[in-house]
Amino acid sequence: MRRSLIASSFTLLFSLSLHADSTNVAALAEAYEHPALAPASKVQGLSIGIGNMTFELTSGSASAVSAGGQIVGLYFVGSGKYTYQTAESVEAPLVVLESKKILGRTAEKQGDALTIQADFTELYLLTGGVPLPDLKAGDGESLDERFKKHQERFAHARRRPSSHLLIRQRLDRPVSPVAVAEIDAAEAAVYIYDTVEAKSEALVGFTPYRGTAIRELSGAWFPAIVSEQPVGRNRRSFVDPAYLLSDLDYTLTAGDGDSATLSVTETIQPRSMPQDAYRFNLLSNVWDTNGRSREFHLLSVKDDAGHDMAYHFAKNSLLVGLPQKTNVPFKLHFEITGDFLFHPHGDSFWELGTEPWFPQPDLNGQYYTVHSLVRVKQPYTAFAPGDTIARTREGDFNVVENRLDKPVQFAVVLAGRYGVSEEKHEDITIRVASYAGQNDAALKQLSNLAYKMIKFYEPWLGPFPFKEFNIIEIHELGYGQAPPATMFITKEAFNPISSQENQIFSKGINHRFAHEIAHQYWGHVVKMGSVEEQWITEAFAEYSSSLVIKKLKGDGAYASMISTWRANANDAAKVAPIPLANRITIPNDRSSFLDRTFLIYDKGAYVLAVLHKQVGDDKFFTFMRSLQGIFAWKFLTTRDIAKVMQKVDDGKDYVPFFERYYWGTEMPVMPKG
Ligand SMILES: [Zn+2]
């Protein structure tokens, strides 16, 4: 804690002295954190329209809000009403549900549109590029005290600082309107109008933290999207990112206990117009298995010449300001320390997983090769994806250096007390790492199983994309995960007979293995550019795995997977279409978690099973192969999937199929025979 305070104030001083101009995102972010309120004026019957939102300030007082020498919004206290509309048919069923569950409001149907209305008592509206009403200062009460309380209340919201979007707009996209409104109503809400990053507008409510494990989260509000509709784009198209992260080069040194130092060099490729404010996702902290916070301290951000860059880092979001605008590739260096290498349940391993433990853009900008150097104290062994350049010892340290020369997402690193068995199967080295020991027979069996599955996939998914593949035991039960060139798989896969618990989980081990291996194709070779396209990784991996099961266990086992998918999907299908599954939030209801799974995995896989049955083996496998071939190392969208299917199936239009079963809530019917 102490270190973080010193570090951040030090950096702030530095950056202030270096760049005292408007590009100083650190100073600007501070200004937005502590805005100035003008003397209030009485307002009556004032209406503000932004996108599909209208705020009516019926009667009360309002103050102009300024930050960094500009009026950037207003703060209103009194009685008001908001009216929000969405005409996006894709989200209609979910909006009806979420409006009720999260905001306690009925979404009224008017023609094709749904309308949500609620009264509010306070509105804090920040804008950029949006005309604001001219408030005559001076004839109202002072709102400073109320405003302070408002800020304290909304500080419970676990969302990134509003300033990061507003500053990006202010510095780089002055003609692209943005707004963030904090609405104090019976159910608090935030409205976001974003034509800069997400290119969407959203009405977001909150669900309170109800757990007890993490004391710091008591009173926290978790965002829950009620509606999100695209602005100026089609929901089905890939959203161009502001920049690509195209290379990640890091050195991680594990110190004593859980401490780490992390030096990261990133190559950034701006994608469109020159800009000087770059936003990254970066964890502010993680909670360990005891509910204790482990912080990521960002010590510095420098350019390639070693100059300090101004930055603001808060709430899992990092905004970096360059001294001038650029649209040519450049490098940034980040120094990070902290005690974030925590050991789950005191076990002898740690993991930096798929969460943003280094600065990174959203999914559509994650497209990076990796060079890594990881130093861990003996007797730990570290694993990072990619080709092994060297495994060496330096004093007390075991060191591993890797390179991944294909663009990926989700770089991970893990280390612990592991026994390792490595086997070269012709063209692929499969490394199996078992926690806290070595069971050679089991390791060899798993290595062979993985290789057999890879060989089954290759004829219709293409050559296995990596020369080395790590299968790493996670000392827990019941899940698998597939970072690039890696499978994390829980202990029952390694020791199926050791306990009754293990036996329960190990029943589906072939299926899970096949699913995780398929992710090397579905997720890494072809990528999802947003969470709305997550079925491209999950449903395609799941369906691919069922073909392995069919091969290993026969038609009956395959048919039974299909009927499980259909049964699971039937109910969930009514809640939302597949692309919006990640938005399902029903407070206090476990079924929202299941609905998500049942849509992305089960309904998605079932849709593919129906497609397979409709077109037959030849066309279906050509379809799979074409997706993997045409979109190798690219982002794939469902729109492109429909186009490829059309080409494979003699020009038949597949847009209606995906509109009904993917973008819509219908369940397809399996052809007979
Ligand atoms: Zn998966």
XYZ file of C-alpha atoms and ligand atoms in Angstrom:
674
model
C 0.000 0.000 0.000
C 2.697 2.411 1.079
C 4.695 1.685 -1.994
C 1.744 2.343 -4.275
C 1.068 5.772 -2.787
C 4.658 6.850 -3.146
C 4.910 5.432 -6.624
C 1.809 7.075 -7.977
C 2.403 10.536 -6.537
C 5.977 10.403 -7.742
C 4.891 9.509 -11.238
C 2.278 12.207 -11.220
C 4.884 14.856 -10.349
C 7.120 13.575 -13.050
C 4.542 13.626 -15.751
C 3.230 17.019 -14.737
C 6.657 18.515 -15.102
C 7.309 16.753 -18.369
C 4.124 17.549 -20.232
C 2.173 20.418 -18.828
C 0.009 20.623 -21.967
C -3.351 19.168 -22.831
C -1.864 15.772 -23.641
C -1.160 15.224 -19.989
C -3.748 12.541 -19.418
C -2.690 12.201 -15.779
C -3.502 15.826 -14.994
C -6.692 15.702 -17.037
C -7.897 12.518 -15.328
C -7.273 14.161 -11.948
C -9.274 17.166 -13.119
C -12.204 14.898 -14.049
C -11.937 13.144 -10.668
C -12.248 16.512 -8.911
C -14.358 18.671 -11.207
C -15.438 22.200 -10.332
C -19.129 23.070 -9.951
C -20.367 26.509 -10.974
C -22.946 28.174 -8.721
C -26.262 26.421 -9.333
C -29.217 27.822 -11.182
C -32.877 26.884 -11.018
C -33.999 24.791 -13.933
C -37.464 23.853 -15.096
C -38.712 21.804 -17.990
C -35.288 21.306 -19.497
C -34.809 18.395 -21.854
C -31.500 16.867 -22.990
C -31.455 14.277 -25.763
C -28.439 12.070 -26.486
C -28.773 9.122 -28.851
C -31.824 7.141 -27.765
C -31.865 8.699 -24.308
C -33.809 11.734 -23.148
C -33.279 13.332 -19.764
C -36.068 15.623 -18.613
C -35.049 17.949 -15.822
C -38.561 18.735 -14.633
C -37.651 21.054 -11.784
C -34.651 21.587 -9.548
C -31.173 23.041 -9.546
C -28.267 22.412 -11.845
C -24.609 23.400 -11.946
C -22.281 23.444 -14.886
C -19.350 21.107 -14.276
C -15.881 21.940 -15.528
C -12.600 20.047 -15.738
C -9.297 21.148 -17.230
C -10.613 24.611 -18.108
C -13.673 23.439 -20.038
C -17.308 22.904 -19.233
C -17.673 19.130 -19.479
C -21.132 18.473 -18.110
C -23.752 19.263 -15.553
C -24.977 18.093 -12.192
C -28.697 18.244 -11.490
C -30.666 17.809 -8.261
C -34.458 17.804 -8.242
C -37.127 15.802 -9.955
C -36.491 14.419 -13.391
C -37.322 11.541 -15.663
C -35.341 9.569 -18.189
C -36.689 7.835 -21.260
C -34.523 5.300 -23.014
C -35.417 3.459 -26.194
C -34.019 0.540 -28.105
C -35.229 -0.772 -31.434
C -32.573 -3.479 -31.715
C -34.605 -6.633 -32.272
C -31.600 -8.828 -31.382
C -31.615 -7.600 -27.808
C -35.376 -7.194 -27.326
C -36.096 -10.373 -25.304
C -33.165 -9.754 -22.987
C -33.986 -6.073 -22.493
C -37.517 -6.980 -21.384
C -36.085 -9.381 -18.800
C -33.180 -7.269 -17.560
C -35.158 -4.048 -17.318
C -37.487 -5.798 -14.891
C -34.824 -7.714 -12.938
C -32.156 -5.041 -12.701
C -33.992 -1.712 -12.895
C -37.373 -2.820 -11.597
C -38.985 -1.179 -14.641
C -41.220 -2.648 -17.316
C -39.868 -2.091 -20.813
C -42.947 -0.894 -22.726
C -43.371 -1.963 -26.317
C -44.171 0.866 -28.742
C -44.120 -0.336 -32.330
C -40.722 -1.930 -32.886
C -39.127 -0.126 -29.971
C -38.907 -0.850 -26.274
C -39.070 2.116 -23.939
C -37.764 2.250 -20.388
C -38.704 5.185 -18.196
C -37.827 6.054 -14.619
C -37.829 9.059 -12.334
C -34.596 10.330 -10.901
C -33.527 12.756 -8.188
C -29.961 13.424 -9.325
C -28.156 13.341 -12.632
C -24.442 13.739 -13.169
C -23.853 14.060 -16.891
C -20.392 14.248 -18.418
C -20.144 14.858 -22.146
C -17.785 15.556 -24.992
C -18.947 16.804 -28.378
C -22.561 16.966 -27.144
C -24.264 20.371 -26.894
C -25.251 21.193 -23.320
C -27.927 23.612 -22.168
C -26.598 27.002 -21.172
C -27.055 27.234 -17.402
C -27.362 30.746 -16.000
C -25.174 30.666 -12.932
C -25.902 32.147 -9.586
C -29.580 32.027 -8.627
C -29.666 28.553 -7.058
C -28.315 26.797 -3.991
C -24.771 25.416 -3.778
C -24.734 21.787 -4.832
C -21.210 20.998 -3.639
C -22.273 18.917 -0.622
C -24.877 16.945 -2.568
C -22.363 16.374 -5.338
C -19.822 14.989 -2.886
C -22.409 12.515 -1.602
C -23.325 11.578 -5.167
C -19.693 10.848 -5.986
C -19.317 8.737 -2.844
C -22.412 6.753 -3.761
C -21.316 6.046 -7.331
C -17.806 5.184 -6.168
C -19.349 1.813 -5.246
C -19.808 1.095 -8.953
C -17.105 -1.245 -10.204
C -16.615 0.334 -13.580
C -13.657 1.996 -15.210
C -13.237 5.756 -14.696
C -15.627 7.726 -16.918
C -12.754 10.136 -17.529
C -10.880 7.627 -19.684
C -13.512 7.706 -22.416
C -14.043 11.453 -22.074
C -10.327 12.197 -22.315
C -9.894 9.961 -25.346
C -12.682 11.882 -27.026
C -11.364 15.255 -25.904
C -7.818 14.683 -27.108
C -8.266 12.485 -30.157
C -11.850 12.499 -31.432
C -13.306 15.927 -30.702
C -16.062 15.510 -33.298
C -17.205 12.090 -32.024
C -19.807 12.614 -29.313
C -19.551 10.765 -25.995
C -21.483 10.956 -22.735
C -21.550 9.213 -19.397
C -24.496 9.870 -17.120
C -24.795 8.685 -13.534
C -28.477 8.515 -12.716
C -29.664 8.464 -9.130
C -33.019 6.743 -9.285
C -34.806 4.068 -7.235
C -32.405 1.750 -9.033
C -29.159 3.549 -9.853
C -28.122 3.410 -13.493
C -25.444 4.659 -15.827
C -26.017 5.666 -19.425
C -23.005 5.559 -21.755
C -22.914 7.014 -25.240
C -19.635 5.961 -26.824
C -18.843 6.682 -30.474
C -15.091 6.372 -29.800
C -14.366 2.893 -28.406
C -17.330 0.521 -28.187
C -19.333 2.477 -30.796
C -22.502 1.787 -28.881
C -24.855 3.272 -26.359
C -25.765 1.408 -23.227
C -28.078 1.574 -20.256
C -26.385 -0.162 -17.363
C -27.828 -1.040 -13.968
C -26.097 -2.632 -11.015
C -26.273 -5.704 -8.844
C -24.873 -5.490 -5.333
C -22.086 -7.776 -4.126
C -23.796 -10.385 -1.990
C -20.789 -12.519 -1.149
C -18.981 -12.502 2.162
C -15.571 -13.811 1.081
C -14.127 -10.430 0.115
C -14.682 -7.783 2.762
C -13.543 -4.922 0.536
C -16.348 -5.706 -1.891
C -19.123 -5.274 0.643
C -21.328 -2.518 -0.721
C -19.832 -2.838 -4.211
C -22.089 -2.488 -7.243
C -21.437 -4.724 -10.227
C -22.503 -3.366 -13.632
C -25.264 -5.248 -15.416
C -26.125 -4.241 -18.973
C -29.835 -3.661 -19.514
C -29.467 -2.553 -23.126
C -26.573 -2.008 -25.468
C -27.178 -0.969 -29.051
C -24.615 -0.184 -31.727
C -24.186 3.418 -32.881
C -23.444 3.944 -36.574
C -22.541 0.320 -37.232
C -24.086 -3.090 -37.699
C -23.925 -5.318 -34.637
C -22.802 -8.196 -36.870
C -19.628 -6.481 -38.105
C -16.174 -6.552 -36.572
C -15.507 -3.350 -34.635
C -12.196 -1.814 -35.662
C -9.990 -1.254 -32.615
C -8.162 2.019 -31.965
C -4.897 0.080 -32.016
C -3.469 -3.417 -32.061
C -1.136 -4.790 -29.460
C 1.119 -6.547 -31.970
C 4.031 -7.737 -29.827
C 4.427 -8.494 -26.149
C 7.918 -8.851 -24.714
C 8.126 -9.354 -20.972
C 10.461 -10.403 -18.192
C 8.806 -11.709 -15.063
C 10.888 -12.338 -11.960
C 9.236 -14.074 -9.051
C 10.717 -12.849 -5.790
C 10.271 -14.196 -2.308
C 6.782 -15.190 -1.245
C 4.231 -13.832 -3.691
C 6.162 -10.817 -4.935
C 6.945 -10.184 -8.568
C 8.563 -7.669 -10.826
C 7.242 -7.482 -14.334
C 8.915 -5.500 -17.134
C 6.812 -5.308 -20.253
C 7.613 -3.887 -23.679
C 4.668 -3.627 -26.026
C 4.505 -2.775 -29.691
C 1.436 -0.697 -30.422
C 0.017 -0.326 -33.916
C -2.474 2.517 -34.238
C -5.251 1.511 -36.610
C -6.812 4.681 -37.907
C -6.326 8.352 -37.308
C -3.366 9.634 -35.258
C -4.068 9.697 -31.549
C -2.158 10.486 -28.386
C -4.343 8.845 -25.716
C -4.196 5.051 -25.610
C -6.384 3.041 -23.238
C -5.454 -0.386 -21.888
C -7.091 -2.922 -19.630
C -4.848 -3.783 -16.699
C -5.840 -5.403 -13.432
C -5.628 -3.021 -10.494
C -5.703 -6.002 -8.194
C -6.817 -9.602 -7.818
C -8.276 -11.299 -4.795
C -6.562 -14.387 -3.510
C -8.385 -17.471 -2.224
C -8.536 -15.878 1.251
C -10.285 -12.800 -0.119
C -7.169 -10.650 0.294
C -6.407 -8.031 -2.316
C -3.194 -8.397 -4.287
C -2.282 -5.175 -6.048
C -0.605 -4.448 -9.338
C 1.593 -1.376 -8.867
C 2.389 0.363 -12.103
C 5.687 2.143 -11.461
C 6.339 3.711 -14.823
C 5.340 3.949 -18.458
C 8.129 5.008 -20.799
C 8.601 5.370 -24.516
C 11.389 3.631 -26.410
C 13.809 6.477 -25.689
C 13.229 6.108 -21.942
C 11.032 9.203 -21.491
C 8.276 9.015 -18.926
C 4.816 9.034 -20.422
C 1.888 10.605 -18.596
C -0.691 8.066 -17.484
C -3.691 7.474 -15.272
C -4.331 4.019 -13.840
C -7.439 3.184 -11.832
C -10.160 0.522 -11.656
C -8.582 -1.910 -14.127
C -8.094 0.775 -16.763
C -4.905 2.504 -17.841
C -4.816 5.619 -20.003
C -1.434 6.566 -21.474
C -0.804 9.930 -23.133
C 1.916 10.351 -25.718
C 3.579 13.749 -26.123
C 2.227 13.959 -29.668
C -0.281 12.192 -31.860
C 0.920 9.288 -33.887
C -0.446 6.640 -36.214
C 2.802 4.738 -36.776
C 3.843 1.749 -34.638
C 5.686 2.552 -31.432
C 6.835 0.826 -28.260
C 5.869 1.363 -24.652
C 7.681 0.034 -21.582
C 5.809 -0.724 -18.390
C 7.303 -1.535 -14.992
C 4.934 -3.358 -12.667
C 5.458 -4.835 -9.212
C 3.222 -6.375 -6.596
C 2.387 -9.455 -4.574
C 0.086 -10.786 -7.273
C 1.757 -14.202 -7.593
C -0.534 -15.619 -4.943
C -0.691 -19.299 -4.163
C -4.283 -20.600 -4.306
C -5.196 -22.191 -0.965
C -1.513 -22.054 -0.026
C -0.660 -24.605 -2.733
C 2.736 -24.639 -4.428
C 1.878 -22.844 -7.649
C 0.744 -19.509 -9.006
C -0.826 -18.495 -12.288
C -1.162 -15.312 -14.323
C -4.099 -16.346 -16.444
C -6.409 -14.906 -19.051
C -7.228 -11.748 -17.071
C -5.275 -8.610 -18.094
C -2.123 -8.956 -15.955
C -0.222 -6.861 -18.515
C -1.640 -3.800 -20.317
C -3.821 -4.866 -23.236
C -6.615 -3.613 -25.496
C -10.057 -5.189 -25.758
C -10.396 -8.477 -27.670
C -10.496 -6.809 -31.096
C -7.045 -5.290 -30.518
C -5.344 -8.355 -29.025
C -3.178 -9.711 -31.787
C 0.310 -10.177 -30.456
C 3.392 -12.302 -30.817
C 5.150 -13.006 -27.535
C 8.675 -13.170 -26.225
C 8.939 -14.058 -22.550
C 11.613 -14.573 -19.945
C 10.399 -16.001 -16.654
C 12.576 -16.410 -13.558
C 11.303 -18.422 -10.623
C 13.061 -19.546 -7.457
C 13.945 -23.220 -7.354
C 12.367 -25.708 -6.967
C 9.602 -24.060 -9.033
C 9.366 -24.636 -12.769
C 7.685 -22.035 -14.985
C 5.618 -22.559 -18.134
C 4.853 -19.991 -20.810
C 3.373 -20.647 -24.258
C 5.437 -20.956 -27.420
C 8.702 -22.441 -28.554
C 11.234 -22.939 -25.797
C 14.350 -20.910 -26.562
C 16.162 -22.001 -23.415
C 15.689 -23.498 -19.981
C 18.568 -22.479 -17.724
C 19.586 -21.889 -14.128
C 20.823 -18.560 -12.804
C 21.880 -18.895 -9.186
C 18.712 -19.743 -7.221
C 16.503 -19.263 -10.234
C 15.045 -21.548 -12.847
C 14.705 -19.526 -16.022
C 12.663 -20.211 -19.120
C 12.643 -18.174 -22.316
C 9.923 -18.622 -24.929
C 8.852 -17.200 -28.231
C 5.458 -17.365 -29.887
C 5.644 -16.055 -33.423
C 1.945 -16.290 -34.251
C -0.449 -13.525 -33.194
C -2.453 -14.625 -30.153
C -4.730 -13.481 -27.354
C -4.665 -14.664 -23.720
C -0.948 -15.095 -22.989
C -0.524 -16.859 -19.645
C 2.289 -17.914 -17.361
C 2.258 -20.402 -14.530
C 4.873 -21.811 -12.178
C 4.997 -24.260 -9.322
C 6.320 -27.499 -8.005
C 5.805 -29.613 -11.071
C 7.050 -32.896 -12.422
C 7.462 -32.668 -16.172
C 7.423 -35.257 -18.880
C 8.197 -34.179 -22.404
C 7.650 -36.228 -25.502
C 8.345 -35.415 -29.108
C 5.684 -36.912 -31.374
C 7.096 -36.347 -34.852
C 6.316 -32.654 -35.372
C 4.891 -31.670 -31.985
C 6.477 -31.657 -28.553
C 3.895 -32.369 -25.898
C 4.893 -31.409 -22.384
C 2.790 -32.757 -19.548
C 3.313 -31.168 -16.134
C 1.838 -32.789 -13.064
C 1.470 -30.925 -9.827
C 3.740 -31.866 -6.933
C 5.126 -34.983 -8.419
C 5.509 -37.275 -11.286
C 3.352 -40.139 -12.339
C 5.133 -41.239 -15.486
C 2.557 -43.719 -16.697
C -0.253 -41.176 -16.393
C 1.796 -38.474 -18.085
C 2.598 -40.683 -21.024
C -1.026 -41.711 -21.331
C -2.169 -38.076 -21.430
C 0.501 -37.155 -23.940
C -0.609 -39.974 -26.222
C -4.268 -39.089 -25.827
C -3.571 -35.460 -26.754
C -1.548 -36.480 -29.781
C -4.213 -38.888 -30.961
C -6.811 -36.101 -30.779
C -4.541 -33.662 -32.612
C -4.110 -36.207 -35.395
C -7.883 -36.633 -35.560
C -8.385 -32.873 -35.950
C -5.633 -32.137 -38.442
C -7.312 -33.468 -41.627
C -10.286 -31.105 -41.258
C -8.928 -28.276 -39.087
C -5.434 -28.012 -40.516
C -1.953 -28.605 -39.102
C -1.690 -28.188 -35.345
C -0.795 -24.508 -34.961
C 2.038 -24.782 -32.425
C 5.252 -26.791 -32.300
C 5.053 -27.218 -28.537
C 1.965 -27.913 -26.460
C 1.864 -27.686 -22.655
C -0.658 -29.721 -20.682
C -0.542 -28.436 -17.129
C -2.320 -29.834 -14.109
C -4.239 -27.295 -12.037
C -4.543 -28.433 -8.466
C -8.319 -28.050 -8.311
C -11.314 -29.948 -9.622
C -13.693 -29.692 -12.487
C -12.461 -27.422 -15.255
C -10.188 -26.938 -18.204
C -8.916 -23.848 -19.965
C -7.085 -23.349 -23.237
C -4.647 -20.446 -23.496
C -2.464 -20.470 -26.643
C -0.340 -23.633 -26.985
C -1.515 -24.624 -23.518
C -4.116 -26.714 -21.740
C -4.824 -26.110 -18.064
C -6.685 -29.120 -16.756
C -7.683 -29.984 -13.213
C -6.301 -32.902 -11.252
C -8.881 -35.586 -12.033
C -7.361 -35.868 -15.517
C -4.061 -36.857 -13.936
C -5.265 -39.236 -11.304
C -8.703 -40.525 -12.162
C -8.702 -43.281 -9.580
C -7.395 -41.402 -6.569
C -10.659 -40.409 -4.964
C -14.382 -40.646 -5.362
C -14.486 -36.924 -6.070
C -11.969 -37.344 -8.867
C -13.956 -40.186 -10.364
C -17.077 -38.068 -10.603
C -15.219 -35.356 -12.468
C -13.064 -37.655 -14.564
C -15.987 -39.309 -16.370
C -15.977 -36.704 -19.087
C -12.237 -36.401 -19.368
C -12.001 -37.435 -23.023
C -14.628 -34.859 -23.849
C -12.866 -32.110 -21.892
C -9.494 -32.977 -23.379
C -10.939 -32.905 -26.888
C -12.706 -29.612 -26.190
C -9.574 -27.888 -24.843
C -7.385 -29.142 -27.692
C -9.945 -27.925 -30.232
C -9.555 -24.430 -28.743
C -6.082 -24.234 -30.261
C -8.005 -23.958 -33.551
C -11.195 -22.296 -32.319
C -9.931 -19.377 -30.288
C -6.336 -19.082 -31.399
C -6.039 -19.867 -35.124
C -9.396 -18.183 -35.680
C -10.242 -15.585 -33.066
C -13.225 -13.863 -31.570
C -13.130 -10.084 -31.802
C -15.736 -9.528 -29.095
C -17.561 -11.505 -26.421
C -20.634 -11.472 -28.666
C -18.722 -13.893 -30.901
C -17.623 -16.221 -28.115
C -19.483 -19.139 -29.676
C -16.712 -19.164 -32.312
C -14.441 -20.452 -29.589
C -16.799 -22.400 -27.327
C -19.464 -23.880 -29.589
C -17.019 -24.776 -32.328
C -14.636 -26.404 -29.819
C -17.553 -28.214 -28.239
C -18.889 -29.501 -31.529
C -15.399 -30.546 -32.649
C -15.008 -32.477 -29.401
C -18.213 -34.407 -30.076
C -16.686 -35.740 -33.279
C -13.759 -37.050 -31.242
C -16.218 -38.736 -28.884
C -18.041 -40.225 -31.858
C -14.753 -41.636 -33.100
C -13.713 -42.969 -29.680
C -17.043 -44.161 -28.339
C -19.355 -44.483 -31.288
C -22.583 -42.996 -32.617
C -24.508 -43.497 -29.394
C -22.158 -41.303 -27.376
C -22.338 -38.623 -30.085
C -26.154 -38.788 -30.198
C -26.320 -38.467 -26.454
C -24.196 -35.294 -26.524
C -26.573 -33.834 -29.088
C -29.631 -34.605 -27.023
C -28.019 -33.090 -23.916
C -27.271 -29.899 -25.859
C -30.818 -29.741 -27.173
C -32.353 -30.250 -23.738
C -30.090 -27.658 -22.116
C -30.567 -25.155 -24.920
C -34.358 -25.391 -25.063
C -35.072 -23.232 -22.014
C -32.077 -20.929 -22.279
C -32.887 -20.125 -25.912
C -35.919 -18.060 -24.880
C -33.851 -15.791 -22.617
C -31.478 -14.374 -25.227
C -29.898 -15.095 -28.577
C -26.440 -16.716 -28.445
C -24.417 -13.485 -29.000
C -25.926 -11.817 -25.940
C -25.408 -14.756 -23.582
C -22.598 -12.969 -21.729
C -25.030 -10.195 -20.844
C -27.487 -12.365 -18.935
C -27.516 -11.145 -15.355
C -30.260 -12.128 -12.996
C -29.414 -11.003 -9.473
C -29.536 -13.825 -6.942
C -30.219 -16.429 -9.542
C -27.822 -19.156 -10.517
C -29.840 -19.844 -13.641
C -28.316 -16.811 -15.374
C -24.912 -18.487 -15.201
C -26.390 -21.706 -16.580
C -28.304 -19.873 -19.303
C -25.063 -18.337 -20.506
C -23.355 -21.725 -20.698
C -26.358 -23.378 -22.282
C -26.436 -20.744 -25.029
C -22.761 -20.348 -25.891
C -21.842 -24.012 -25.545
C -24.996 -26.089 -25.876
C -27.216 -24.139 -28.234
C -24.179 -23.145 -30.276
C -23.008 -26.740 -30.621
C -26.550 -27.880 -31.376
C -26.856 -25.325 -34.192
C -23.644 -26.758 -35.664
C -24.935 -30.330 -35.279
C -28.079 -29.379 -37.209
C -26.004 -27.707 -39.897
C -23.841 -30.820 -40.153
C -26.887 -33.031 -40.540
C -28.432 -30.683 -43.115
C -25.442 -30.520 -45.431
C -23.759 -33.878 -44.800
C -20.152 -34.813 -44.047
C -18.468 -33.593 -47.221
C -19.806 -30.074 -47.135
C -19.579 -29.794 -43.375
C -15.909 -30.739 -43.204
C -15.146 -28.470 -46.175
C -16.892 -25.720 -44.222
C -14.750 -26.356 -41.107
C -11.568 -26.528 -43.145
C -12.444 -23.368 -45.070
C -13.062 -21.379 -41.899
C -9.719 -22.513 -40.506
C -7.973 -21.872 -43.817
C -9.465 -18.547 -44.909
C -9.474 -17.079 -41.409
C -6.213 -18.562 -40.140
C -4.695 -16.065 -37.656
C -7.584 -13.684 -38.242
C -10.696 -12.550 -36.442
C -13.806 -14.421 -37.514
C -17.390 -13.167 -37.346
C -20.652 -15.061 -37.668
C -21.372 -12.913 -40.688
C -18.288 -14.414 -42.363
C -19.328 -17.888 -41.216
C -22.606 -17.486 -43.139
C -20.695 -16.381 -46.236
C -18.332 -19.363 -46.102
C -21.263 -21.754 -45.631
C -22.978 -20.197 -48.660
C -19.889 -20.782 -50.773
C -19.552 -24.375 -49.581
C -23.258 -25.128 -50.128
C -23.494 -24.119 -53.786
C -24.560 -20.518 -53.237
C -27.447 -21.154 -50.844
C -28.072 -18.066 -48.712
C -27.263 -18.841 -45.066
C -28.012 -15.386 -43.672
C -31.592 -16.414 -42.730
C -30.323 -19.529 -40.911
C -27.972 -17.550 -38.665
C -30.507 -14.729 -38.217
C -33.034 -17.173 -36.796
C -30.843 -19.437 -34.712
C -27.843 -17.301 -33.814
C -29.047 -13.673 -33.792
C -32.540 -14.843 -32.951
C -33.979 -16.991 -30.201
C -35.355 -19.842 -32.315
C -34.154 -23.410 -31.893
C -33.373 -25.233 -35.154
C -34.961 -28.595 -35.830
C -32.739 -31.602 -36.501
C -33.479 -33.073 -39.954
C -34.791 -36.653 -39.800
C -32.863 -39.653 -40.999
Zn -13.947 -23.960 -23.902
